[in-house]
Coordinates of N, CA and C in Angstrom, one line a residue:
M270 N 9.5 3.6 171.3 CA 8.9 3.7 170.0 C 7.6 3.4 170.0
K271 N 5.9 4.6 169.0 CA 5.4 3.7 169.2 C 5.3 3.2 168.3
S272 N 3.9 1.9 168.1 CA 3.4 1.4 167.0 C 2.4 2.1 166.4
E273 N 2.1 2.1 165.0 CA 1.1 2.3 164.2 C 0.4 2.4 164.2
N274 N -0.4 2.6 165.8 CA -1.8 2.5 165.7 C -1.6 3.9 166.8
E275 N -0.2 4.0 167.3 CA -0.4 5.0 168.4 C 0.7 6.2 167.2
K276 N 0.5 6.1 166.1 CA 1.2 7.6 165.7 C -0.5 7.9 164.7
K277 N -1.3 7.7 164.6 CA -2.5 8.6 163.7 C -2.1 10.0 164.5
T278 N -2.6 10.5 163.9 CA -2.2 11.6 164.9 C -3.9 12.6 164.1
D279 N -4.4 13.8 165.3 CA -5.3 14.6 165.0 C -7.1 14.8 163.6
T280 N -5.5 15.0 162.5 CA -6.4 15.2 161.4 C -7.0 13.2 161.1
E281 N -6.2 12.3 161.5 CA -6.6 11.9 161.1 C -7.9 10.9 161.5
E282 N -8.2 11.3 162.8 CA -9.0 11.6 163.7 C -10.5 11.7 163.0
D283 N -9.6 12.9 162.8 CA -11.3 13.8 161.8 C -11.6 12.8 160.7
L284 N -11.0 12.1 159.9 CA -11.7 11.7 158.6 C -13.1 10.7 158.6
H285 N -12.7 10.6 160.5 CA -13.9 9.2 160.8 C -15.6 10.2 160.6
P286 N -16.7 9.7 160.3 CA -17.9 10.6 161.1 C -18.3 10.2 161.9
F287 N -19.1 11.3 162.1 CA -19.8 11.5 163.2 C -20.2 9.8 164.2
R288 N -20.6 9.8 164.7 CA -21.3 8.3 165.6 C -22.5 8.6 166.1
V289 N -23.9 8.5 165.4 CA -24.8 8.2 167.1 C -24.3 7.4 168.0
R290 N -24.1 7.3 169.6 CA -24.3 6.6 170.5 C -24.2 7.5 171.4
A291 N -23.8 7.3 173.0 CA -24.2 7.5 173.7 C -23.5 8.2 174.2
Y292 N -23.5 9.7 174.8 CA -23.1 10.7 174.8 C -22.8 11.7 176.8
S293 N -21.9 11.6 177.0 CA -21.9 12.5 177.6 C -22.5 13.6 177.3
K294 N -22.7 14.8 178.3 CA -23.7 15.9 177.8 C -21.3 16.6 178.0
V295 N -20.7 16.6 178.4 CA -19.8 17.3 178.8 C -19.2 17.1 177.0
E296 N -19.0 16.0 176.6 CA -18.7 15.3 175.4 C -18.9 15.9 174.4
L297 N -20.8 15.6 174.4 CA -21.1 16.5 172.8 C -21.0 17.7 172.7
S298 N -21.6 18.8 174.1 CA -21.2 19.4 174.6 C -20.2 20.0 173.8
M299 N -18.7 19.1 174.6 CA -17.6 19.9 173.6 C -17.1 19.8 171.7
L300 N -17.3 18.8 171.6 CA -17.8 18.9 169.9 C -18.5 19.6 168.7
Y301 N -20.0 20.2 169.5 CA -20.7 20.8 169.1 C -20.0 22.5 169.1
N302 N -18.4 23.1 170.6 CA -18.4 23.8 170.6 C -17.0 23.7 170.9
P303 N -16.3 22.9 170.7 CA -14.6 23.3 170.4 C -13.5 24.5 171.7
A304 N -13.9 25.9 170.9 CA -13.4 26.7 171.5 C -13.6 27.3 173.0
F305 N -15.0 26.6 173.3 CA -15.2 27.0 174.6 C -15.0 26.4 175.8
C306 N -15.1 27.1 177.1 CA -14.8 26.1 178.2 C -15.4 25.6 178.6
L307 N -15.4 24.4 179.4 CA -16.9 23.5 180.1 C -18.3 23.4 179.2
T308 N -17.8 24.5 180.5 CA -19.0 25.8 181.4 C -19.9 26.4 180.3
N309 N -19.6 26.7 179.7 CA -20.2 27.3 178.3 C -20.2 26.7 177.5
A310 N -19.6 25.6 177.2 CA -20.2 25.0 176.4 C -21.2 23.8 176.4
L311 N -21.1 23.8 177.8 CA -22.5 23.4 178.2 C -23.8 23.8 178.0
H312 N -23.4 24.8 178.8 CA -24.7 26.5 178.7 C -25.6 26.5 177.2
T313 N -24.5 26.7 176.4 CA -24.8 26.9 174.8 C -25.5 25.9 174.6
L314 N -24.5 24.3 174.1 CA -26.0 23.4 174.1 C -26.9 23.4 174.5
A315 N -26.8 23.8 175.9 CA -28.8 23.8 176.9 C -29.1 24.5 176.7
T316 N -29.3 26.0 176.0 CA -29.7 27.0 175.0 C -30.1 26.4 173.5
W317 N -29.5 25.4 172.8 CA -30.1 25.1 171.4 C -30.9 24.8 171.4
I318 N -31.1 22.9 172.4 CA -31.6 22.9 172.4 C -33.9 23.1 173.5
R319 N -33.2 24.1 174.4 CA -34.4 24.3 174.7 C -35.0 25.0 173.6
L320 N -34.0 26.8 172.8 CA -34.5 27.2 172.4 C -35.5 27.2 171.0
N321 N -35.1 26.1 170.8 CA -35.4 24.8 169.1 C -36.6 23.9 170.0
F322 N -37.6 24.2 169.7 CA -38.5 24.1 170.3 C -39.4 22.6 169.7
P323 N -39.1 22.4 168.8 CA -39.7 21.2 167.7 C -38.5 19.6 168.3
L324 N -37.6 20.6 168.3 CA -35.9 19.6 169.3 C -36.6 19.3 170.4
W325 N -36.8 20.7 171.3 CA -36.9 20.2 173.2 C -38.4 19.5 172.9
E326 N -39.3 20.0 171.8 CA -41.1 18.8 172.0 C -40.2 17.3 171.9
E327 N -39.8 16.7 171.4 CA -39.9 15.6 170.3 C -38.7 15.3 171.2
L328 N -37.5 15.6 172.3 CA -36.4 15.2 172.9 C -38.2 15.2 174.6
T329 N -38.1 15.7 174.5 CA -39.5 15.3 175.7 C -40.3 14.2 175.1
A330 N -41.1 13.9 174.4 CA -41.6 13.0 174.3 C -41.2 11.6 174.1
I331 N -39.5 11.7 174.0 CA -39.3 10.4 174.6 C -38.8 10.3 176.1
G332 N -38.5 10.9 176.9 CA -38.5 11.0 177.9 C -37.2 11.7 178.6
Y333 N -36.8 12.7 177.8 CA -35.6 13.0 178.3 C -35.7 14.2 179.3
N334 N -33.8 13.6 180.6 CA -34.2 14.0 181.6 C -32.8 15.2 181.4
K335 N -33.4 16.3 181.8 CA -32.3 17.1 181.4 C -31.6 17.6 183.2
Y336 N -31.5 16.2 183.4 CA -30.1 16.5 184.8 C -29.6 15.3 184.7
R337 N -30.4 14.1 184.0 CA -29.9 13.2 183.3 C -27.8 13.9 182.9
R338 N -26.9 13.3 183.1 CA -25.8 13.6 182.2 C -25.0 13.4 181.1
C339 N -25.7 12.0 180.0 CA -25.8 11.5 179.9 C -27.1 11.6 178.7
F340 N -26.6 11.3 177.3 CA -27.4 12.0 176.3 C -27.7 10.1 175.3
T341 N -28.7 10.0 176.0 CA -29.2 8.5 174.9 C -29.0 8.8 173.8
P342 N -28.4 7.6 172.9 CA -28.0 6.9 171.4 C -29.4 7.5 170.7
R343 N -30.6 7.4 171.1 CA -32.3 8.0 170.3 C -32.3 9.4 170.7
E344 N -31.3 10.7 171.3 CA -31.0 11.5 172.1 C -30.4 12.5 170.9
V345 N -29.2 11.7 170.8 CA -27.8 11.8 170.1 C -28.6 12.6 168.6
S346 N -29.8 11.4 168.7 CA -29.8 11.3 166.9 C -31.0 12.7 167.3
L347 N -32.0 12.9 167.6 CA -32.2 14.3 167.5 C -31.6 15.3 167.7
I348 N -31.2 15.4 168.1 CA -30.2 17.0 168.5 C -29.7 16.6 166.7
V349 N -29.1 15.4 166.5 CA -28.0 15.8 165.3 C -29.3 16.6 164.4
K350 N -30.3 15.8 164.5 CA -31.8 15.7 163.1 C -31.4 17.4 163.3
Y351 N -31.6 17.5 164.3 CA -31.9 19.5 164.7 C -30.8 20.5 164.1
L352 N -29.8 19.7 164.7 CA -28.8 20.9 164.7 C -27.4 20.9 163.9
G353 N -27.3 19.3 163.5 CA -26.1 19.1 162.3 C -25.7 18.0 163.0
E354 N -24.8 17.8 162.9 CA -23.5 17.1 162.7 C -22.5 18.1 163.6
P355 N -21.7 17.6 165.1 CA -20.7 18.4 164.8 C -18.9 18.4 164.4

């Protein structure tokens, strides 16, 4: 038998607001593009970042490394600032 904590549904998870924290690129990409496969989601988010020049400039200014597998909380807050919450 499941406990109360295990009975949470997906809709209860959706009620929690988006939190700015460190995210893997895959995780954040899938939040923005949940219907895409991993590869397409990653490619799409990377394209959005690259084509949004103010976002790209701010990320570059804080030391963004496109080869790193995670976004820092500061990078995530900039992405949300320009692209909105996923």
